[in-house]
PDB file of C-alpha atoms in Angstrom:
ATOM      1  CA  GLY A  16       0.308   0.118  -0.115  1.00  0.00           C
ATOM      2  CA  THR A  17       0.182   3.566  -0.346  1.00  0.00           C
ATOM      3  CA  PRO A  18       2.175   5.536   2.709  1.00  0.00           C
ATOM      4  CA  VAL A  19       0.459   8.713   3.389  1.00  0.00           C
ATOM      5  CA  VAL A  20       2.060  12.176   4.716  1.00  0.00           C
ATOM      6  CA  GLY A  21      -0.805  14.173   7.187  1.00  0.00           C
ATOM      7  CA  ASP A  22      -0.156  16.617   9.403  1.00  0.00           C
ATOM      8  CA  GLY A  23       3.784  16.031  10.327  1.00  0.00           C
ATOM      9  CA  LYS A  24       2.421  12.073  10.629  1.00  0.00           C
ATOM     10  CA  VAL A  25       3.040   9.221   8.271  1.00  0.00           C
ATOM     11  CA  TYR A  26       0.667   6.145   8.116  1.00  0.00           C
ATOM     12  CA  ALA A  27       1.130   3.199   6.347  1.00  0.00           C
ATOM     13  CA  MET A  28      -0.699  -0.517   5.860  1.00  0.00           C
ATOM     14  CA  GLY A  29       1.694  -3.892   6.150  1.00  0.00           C
ATOM     15  CA  TYR A  30       2.417  -7.283   8.515  1.00  0.00           C
ATOM     16  CA  GLU A  31       4.751  -8.920  10.698  1.00  0.00           C
ATOM     17  CA  GLY A  32       5.425 -12.759  10.879  1.00  0.00           C
ATOM     18  CA  GLU A  33       3.534 -16.492   9.188  1.00  0.00           C
ATOM     19  CA  GLY A  34       1.075 -18.554   9.214  1.00  0.00           C
ATOM     20  CA  LYS A  35      -1.286 -17.779  12.096  1.00  0.00           C
ATOM     21  CA  GLU A  36       1.380 -15.379  13.860  1.00  0.00           C
ATOM     22  CA  LEU A  37       0.670 -13.516  11.090  1.00  0.00           C
ATOM     23  CA  GLN A  38      -0.259 -10.286  12.310  1.00  0.00           C
ATOM     24  CA  GLU A  39      -1.692  -7.240   9.304  1.00  0.00           C
ATOM     25  CA  LYS A  40      -0.867  -3.219  10.647  1.00  0.00           C
ATOM     26  CA  ILE A  41      -1.350  -0.082  10.468  1.00  0.00           C
ATOM     27  CA  VAL A  42       1.669   2.219  11.435  1.00  0.00           C
ATOM     28  CA  CYS A  43       1.902   5.572  12.085  1.00  0.00           C
ATOM     29  CA  LEU A  44       5.603   7.739  12.399  1.00  0.00           C
ATOM     30  CA  ASP A  45       7.213  10.941  12.536  1.00  0.00           C
ATOM     31  CA  ALA A  46       7.346  12.391   9.035  1.00  0.00           C
ATOM     32  CA  LYS A  47      10.619  13.898  10.349  1.00  0.00           C
ATOM     33  CA  SER A  48      12.446  11.285  12.397  1.00  0.00           C
ATOM     34  CA  GLY A  49      10.888   8.568  11.212  1.00  0.00           C
ATOM     35  CA  ARG A  50      10.351   7.771  14.390  1.00  0.00           C
ATOM     36  CA  LEU A  51       7.054   5.217  15.551  1.00  0.00           C
ATOM     37  CA  LEU A  52       4.591   7.378  16.965  1.00  0.00           C
ATOM     38  CA  TRP A  53       1.410   4.452  17.601  1.00  0.00           C
ATOM     39  CA  GLU A  54       0.597   1.323  15.491  1.00  0.00           C
ATOM     40  CA  HIS A  55      -2.013  -1.275  15.544  1.00  0.00           C
ATOM     41  CA  SER A  56      -2.725  -4.910  15.189  1.00  0.00           C
ATOM     42  CA  PHE A  57      -5.453  -6.854  13.222  1.00  0.00           C
ATOM     43  CA  THR A  58      -4.957 -10.488  12.504  1.00  0.00           C
ATOM     44  CA  ASP A  59      -6.118 -12.460   9.767  1.00  0.00           C
ATOM     45  CA  PHE A  60      -8.731 -14.847   9.886  1.00  0.00           C
ATOM     46  CA  ILE A  61     -11.395 -16.913   8.119  1.00  0.00           C
ATOM     47  CA  SER A  62      -9.283 -15.465   4.204  1.00  0.00           C
ATOM     48  CA  ASP A  63      -6.986 -17.523   2.288  1.00  0.00           C
ATOM     49  CA  ILE A  64      -5.210 -14.416   1.083  1.00  0.00           C
ATOM     50  CA  ILE A  65      -1.119 -14.840   0.342  1.00  0.00           C
ATOM     51  CA  TYR A  66       0.656 -12.455   1.789  1.00  0.00           C
ATOM     52  CA  HIS A  67       3.398 -12.499  -0.604  1.00  0.00           C
ATOM     53  CA  ARG A  68       0.970 -11.605  -4.169  1.00  0.00           C
ATOM     54  CA  PHE A  69      -1.064  -8.846  -2.734  1.00  0.00           C
ATOM     55  CA  ALA A  70      -2.172  -5.778  -2.895  1.00  0.00           C
ATOM     56  CA  ILE A  71      -2.453  -4.342   0.790  1.00  0.00           C
ATOM     57  CA  SER A  72      -4.966  -1.316   1.185  1.00  0.00           C
ATOM     58  CA  SER A  73      -3.314   2.497   1.800  1.00  0.00           C
ATOM     59  CA  PRO A  74      -4.364   4.224   4.870  1.00  0.00           C
ATOM     60  CA  THR A  75      -6.876   7.774   4.263  1.00  0.00           C
ATOM     61  CA  ILE A  76      -6.578  11.015   6.229  1.00  0.00           C
ATOM     62  CA  ASP A  77      -9.789  12.932   6.968  1.00  0.00           C
ATOM     63  CA  PRO A  78      -8.077  16.499   6.096  1.00  0.00           C
ATOM     64  CA  HIS A  79     -10.327  18.327   8.789  1.00  0.00           C
ATOM     65  CA  SER A  80     -10.479  16.205  11.219  1.00  0.00           C
ATOM     66  CA  GLY A  81      -6.583  14.344  10.443  1.00  0.00           C
ATOM     67  CA  ASN A  82      -8.784  11.001  11.612  1.00  0.00           C
ATOM     68  CA  VAL A  83      -7.037   7.541   9.247  1.00  0.00           C
ATOM     69  CA  PHE A  84      -9.557   5.403   7.945  1.00  0.00           C
ATOM     70  CA  CYS A  85      -7.712   2.144   7.248  1.00  0.00           C
ATOM     71  CA  MET A  86      -9.883  -1.653   5.741  1.00  0.00           C
ATOM     72  CA  SER A  87      -7.549  -4.642   6.426  1.00  0.00           C
ATOM     73  CA  THR A  88      -7.296  -6.881   4.228  1.00  0.00           C
ATOM     74  CA  ALA A  89      -9.924  -9.543   6.061  1.00  0.00           C
ATOM     75  CA  GLY A  90     -12.635  -6.346   5.967  1.00  0.00           C
ATOM     76  CA  LEU A  91     -11.462  -4.868   9.324  1.00  0.00           C
ATOM     77  CA  LEU A  92     -12.573  -1.371   8.147  1.00  0.00           C
ATOM     78  CA  SER A  93     -11.650   0.812  11.236  1.00  0.00           C
ATOM     79  CA  SER A  94     -10.912   5.032  11.884  1.00  0.00           C
ATOM     80  CA  PHE A  95      -8.552   5.632  13.995  1.00  0.00           C
ATOM     81  CA  THR A  96      -7.735   9.228  15.661  1.00  0.00           C
ATOM     82  CA  ALA A  97      -4.255  11.728  14.766  1.00  0.00           C
ATOM     83  CA  ASP A  98      -2.910   9.789  17.989  1.00  0.00           C
ATOM     84  CA  GLY A  99      -3.984   5.991  17.092  1.00  0.00           C
ATOM     85  CA  THR A 100      -7.699   6.039  19.722  1.00  0.00           C
ATOM     86  CA  LEU A 101      -9.672   3.437  17.749  1.00  0.00           C
ATOM     87  CA  ARG A 102     -12.657   5.689  17.637  1.00  0.00           C
ATOM     88  CA  TRP A 103     -15.296   3.205  15.445  1.00  0.00           C
ATOM     89  CA  GLN A 104     -14.766   0.002  13.698  1.00  0.00           C
ATOM     90  CA  LYS A 105     -16.878  -2.428  11.361  1.00  0.00           C
ATOM     91  CA  SER A 106     -15.893  -5.957  10.184  1.00  0.00           C
ATOM     92  CA  LEU A 107     -17.056  -6.174   6.457  1.00  0.00           C
ATOM     93  CA  MET A 108     -17.079  -9.653   7.115  1.00  0.00           C
ATOM     94  CA  SER A 109     -19.059 -10.766   9.919  1.00  0.00           C
ATOM     95  CA  GLU A 110     -22.405  -8.076   8.798  1.00  0.00           C
ATOM     96  CA  TYR A 111     -21.492  -7.956   5.253  1.00  0.00           C
ATOM     97  CA  GLY A 112     -21.090 -10.668   3.743  1.00  0.00           C
ATOM     98  CA  ARG A 113     -16.983  -9.160   2.231  1.00  0.00           C
ATOM     99  CA  LEU A 114     -15.655 -11.707   0.470  1.00  0.00           C
ATOM    100  CA  THR A 115     -11.356 -12.076   0.032  1.00  0.00           C
ATOM    101  CA  PHE A 116      -9.583 -13.594  -2.584  1.00  0.00           C
ATOM    102  CA  PRO A 117      -5.950 -15.434  -3.102  1.00  0.00           C
ATOM    103  CA  ASN A 118      -4.789 -12.001  -4.237  1.00  0.00           C
ATOM    104  CA  GLY A 119      -5.765 -10.526  -0.997  1.00  0.00           C
ATOM    105  CA  ARG A 120      -6.550  -7.089  -3.879  1.00  0.00           C
ATOM    106  CA  THR A 121      -7.815  -4.404  -1.006  1.00  0.00           C
ATOM    107  CA  GLY A 122      -8.372  -0.598  -1.795  1.00  0.00           C
ATOM    108  CA  ALA A 123      -8.796   2.334   0.037  1.00  0.00           C
ATOM    109  CA  PRO A 124     -11.492   4.072   1.959  1.00  0.00           C
ATOM    110  CA  LEU A 125     -12.877   6.654   0.100  1.00  0.00           C
ATOM    111  CA  LEU A 126     -13.665   9.994   2.630  1.00  0.00           C
ATOM    112  CA  VAL A 127     -16.616  12.176   0.510  1.00  0.00           C
ATOM    113  CA  ASP A 128     -19.159  14.405   1.933  1.00  0.00           C
ATOM    114  CA  GLY A 129     -18.878  12.974   5.693  1.00  0.00           C
ATOM    115  CA  LEU A 130     -18.846   9.580   4.045  1.00  0.00           C
ATOM    116  CA  CYS A 131     -16.706   6.667   4.325  1.00  0.00           C
ATOM    117  CA  ILE A 132     -17.428   5.024   0.734  1.00  0.00           C
ATOM    118  CA  VAL A 133     -15.000   1.506   0.405  1.00  0.00           C
ATOM    119  CA  HIS A 134     -15.296  -0.518  -2.452  1.00  0.00           C
ATOM    120  CA  VAL A 135     -15.882  -4.652  -1.309  1.00  0.00           C
ATOM    121  CA  ILE A 136     -17.774  -7.270  -3.534  1.00  0.00           C
ATOM    122  CA  SER A 137     -19.493  -8.542  -0.651  1.00  0.00           C
ATOM    123  CA  SER A 138     -22.604 -12.609  -0.738  1.00  0.00           C
ATOM    124  CA  ALA A 139     -24.805 -12.078   2.355  1.00  0.00           C
ATOM    125  CA  TRP A 140     -28.601 -12.024   1.930  1.00  0.00           C
ATOM    126  CA  GLY A 141     -31.743 -10.788   0.512  1.00  0.00           C
ATOM    127  CA  ALA A 142     -31.219  -7.861  -2.408  1.00  0.00           C
ATOM    128  CA  HIS A 143     -27.124  -8.528  -1.649  1.00  0.00           C
ATOM    129  CA  GLY A 144     -28.017 -12.472  -1.389  1.00  0.00           C
ATOM    130  CA  PRO A 145     -25.820 -13.074  -5.076  1.00  0.00           C
ATOM    131  CA  ALA A 146     -22.175 -11.748  -5.157  1.00  0.00           C
ATOM    132  CA  ARG A 147     -21.230  -7.837  -6.488  1.00  0.00           C
ATOM    133  CA  ASP A 148     -19.427  -5.315  -6.706  1.00  0.00           C
ATOM    134  CA  ARG A 149     -20.773  -3.833  -3.986  1.00  0.00           C
ATOM    135  CA  PHE A 150     -19.840   0.240  -2.508  1.00  0.00           C
ATOM    136  CA  LEU A 151     -20.629   0.996   1.611  1.00  0.00           C
ATOM    137  CA  ALA A 152     -21.050   4.249   3.122  1.00  0.00           C
ATOM    138  CA  PHE A 153     -20.387   5.054   6.403  1.00  0.00           C
ATOM    139  CA  ASP A 154     -20.447   7.701   8.621  1.00  0.00           C
ATOM    140  CA  LEU A 155     -18.052   9.320   9.739  1.00  0.00           C
ATOM    141  CA  THR A 156     -17.980  10.166  12.943  1.00  0.00           C
ATOM    142  CA  SER A 157     -20.113   7.179  14.290  1.00  0.00           C
ATOM    143  CA  GLY A 158     -19.191   4.397  11.731  1.00  0.00           C
ATOM    144  CA  GLU A 159     -23.659   4.462  11.068  1.00  0.00           C
ATOM    145  CA  SER A 160     -24.197   2.679   7.925  1.00  0.00           C
ATOM    146  CA  ILE A 161     -25.727   4.764   5.188  1.00  0.00           C
ATOM    147  CA  TRP A 162     -26.243   3.486   2.137  1.00  0.00           C
ATOM    148  CA  SER A 163     -25.172   0.563  -0.237  1.00  0.00           C
ATOM    149  CA  SER A 164     -24.751   0.421  -3.516  1.00  0.00           C
ATOM    150  CA  THR A 165     -24.803  -2.525  -6.274  1.00  0.00           C
ATOM    151  CA  PRO A 166     -24.590  -0.437  -9.319  1.00  0.00           C
ATOM    152  CA  GLY A 167     -23.178  -3.746 -11.826  1.00  0.00           C
ATOM    153  CA  GLY A 168     -23.071  -8.069 -13.162  1.00  0.00           C
ATOM    154  CA  PRO A 169     -21.488 -10.654 -11.456  1.00  0.00           C
ATOM    155  CA  PRO A 170     -17.666 -10.280 -11.019  1.00  0.00           C
ATOM    156  CA  LYS A 171     -15.422 -12.032 -13.152  1.00  0.00           C
ATOM    157  CA  ASP A 172     -12.587 -10.976 -10.640  1.00  0.00           C
ATOM    158  CA  SER A 173     -11.625  -9.406  -7.257  1.00  0.00           C
ATOM    159  CA  SER A 174     -11.461  -5.028  -8.432  1.00  0.00           C
ATOM    160  CA  PHE A 175     -10.206  -2.883  -5.957  1.00  0.00           C
ATOM    161  CA  SER A 176     -10.729   0.286  -7.793  1.00  0.00           C
ATOM    162  CA  PHE A 177     -10.690   3.145  -5.751  1.00  0.00           C
ATOM    163  CA  PRO A 178     -13.731   6.365  -7.174  1.00  0.00           C
ATOM    164  CA  TYR A 179     -12.853   9.631  -8.722  1.00  0.00           C
ATOM    165  CA  VAL A 180     -15.403  11.634  -7.286  1.00  0.00           C
ATOM    166  CA  ALA A 181     -16.704  14.504  -9.659  1.00  0.00           C
ATOM    167  CA  GLU A 182     -19.820  16.885  -9.983  1.00  0.00           C
ATOM    168  CA  GLU A 183     -22.470  15.845 -12.787  1.00  0.00           C
ATOM    169  CA  HIS A 184     -25.356  17.248 -14.137  1.00  0.00           C
ATOM    170  CA  GLY A 185     -24.972  19.145 -10.207  1.00  0.00           C
ATOM    171  CA  LYS A 186     -25.219  16.375  -8.539  1.00  0.00           C
ATOM    172  CA  LEU A 187     -21.223  14.541  -6.648  1.00  0.00           C
ATOM    173  CA  VAL A 188     -20.965  11.516  -8.285  1.00  0.00           C
ATOM    174  CA  MET A 189     -17.758   8.819  -8.294  1.00  0.00           C
ATOM    175  CA  TYR A 190     -16.965   6.811 -10.970  1.00  0.00           C
ATOM    176  CA  ALA A 191     -15.117   3.373 -11.004  1.00  0.00           C
ATOM    177  CA  GLY A 192     -14.485   0.263 -12.444  1.00  0.00           C
ATOM    178  CA  LEU A 193     -16.144  -3.106 -12.030  1.00  0.00           C
ATOM    179  CA  GLY A 194     -15.104  -6.583 -11.367  1.00  0.00           C
ATOM    180  CA  GLY A 195     -17.276  -7.607 -14.140  1.00  0.00           C
ATOM    181  CA  GLY A 196     -15.758  -5.147 -16.554  1.00  0.00           C
ATOM    182  CA  TYR A 197     -18.043  -1.786 -16.213  1.00  0.00           C
ATOM    183  CA  LEU A 198     -17.488   1.488 -15.095  1.00  0.00           C
ATOM    184  CA  VAL A 199     -19.878   2.346 -13.103  1.00  0.00           C
ATOM    185  CA  CYS A 200     -21.166   6.265 -12.391  1.00  0.00           C
ATOM    186  CA  VAL A 201     -22.933   6.377  -8.653  1.00  0.00           C
ATOM    187  CA  ASP A 202     -24.522   9.070  -7.045  1.00  0.00           C
ATOM    188  CA  VAL A 203     -21.989   9.941  -4.168  1.00  0.00           C
ATOM    189  CA  ARG A 204     -24.795  10.994  -1.483  1.00  0.00           C
ATOM    190  CA  THR A 205     -27.494   8.469  -2.134  1.00  0.00           C
ATOM    191  CA  GLY A 206     -25.543   5.376  -3.515  1.00  0.00           C
ATOM    192  CA  ASP A 207     -28.100   4.971  -6.386  1.00  0.00           C
ATOM    193  CA  PRO A 208     -26.579   4.127 -10.001  1.00  0.00           C
ATOM    194  CA  ILE A 209     -26.947   6.425 -13.133  1.00  0.00           C
ATOM    195  CA  TRP A 210     -25.036   4.955 -15.472  1.00  0.00           C
ATOM    196  CA  ARG A 211     -22.771   2.024 -16.192  1.00  0.00           C
ATOM    197  CA  PHE A 212     -20.800   0.775 -19.463  1.00  0.00           C
ATOM    198  CA  LYS A 213     -19.087  -2.483 -20.830  1.00  0.00           C
ATOM    199  CA  MET A 214     -15.877  -1.434 -20.938  1.00  0.00           C
ATOM    200  CA  ALA A 215     -13.859  -5.027 -20.708  1.00  0.00           C
ATOM    201  CA  ILE A 216     -14.408  -8.700 -19.910  1.00  0.00           C
ATOM    202  CA  GLY A 217     -13.134  -9.236 -17.206  1.00  0.00           C
ATOM    203  CA  GLY A 218     -11.901  -6.956 -13.935  1.00  0.00           C
ATOM    204  CA  VAL A 219     -11.154  -3.057 -14.431  1.00  0.00           C
TER     205      VAL A 219
END
């Protein structure tokens, strides 16, 4: 994952250990000295991730509050204060049926308009039963679920496309590629799909 810098601190995701002892981490370093300021570990669970061949997530910093958001490869979405205090955490695997894959691809959280939005492939219950690319939006402050969006068809492989935010016809929207080959446009405030375009056979 790509390190990110904010307010004199460097945040990065990584992992250490092997097998059952393996733990994923978010670390916070002093940007000038490289001194470790704080770290938080996540135990990998119920996954088939092969760590030496995967794309680990990057943290995302809220420029207004300084709070940090990250998603572990096993699907723990967490929010921390700048000094490392855990604010809230969601297990996307147990709560939303997020799926993992051997390559472990994991995208970074998007922070926009008071929301923390993540791109996942999930299979759960009801309307969320079939495996699909989905976007899940949570309140930045409380972690409360705000909306979920299923804008495309079945995935052919895992996609971790990071949404691009823009304004279209007076609406705040985001564009992203999906695991089934679609490029989609979604309303940021409601999660409603606006359009989709089939541009590839596999994941975008």
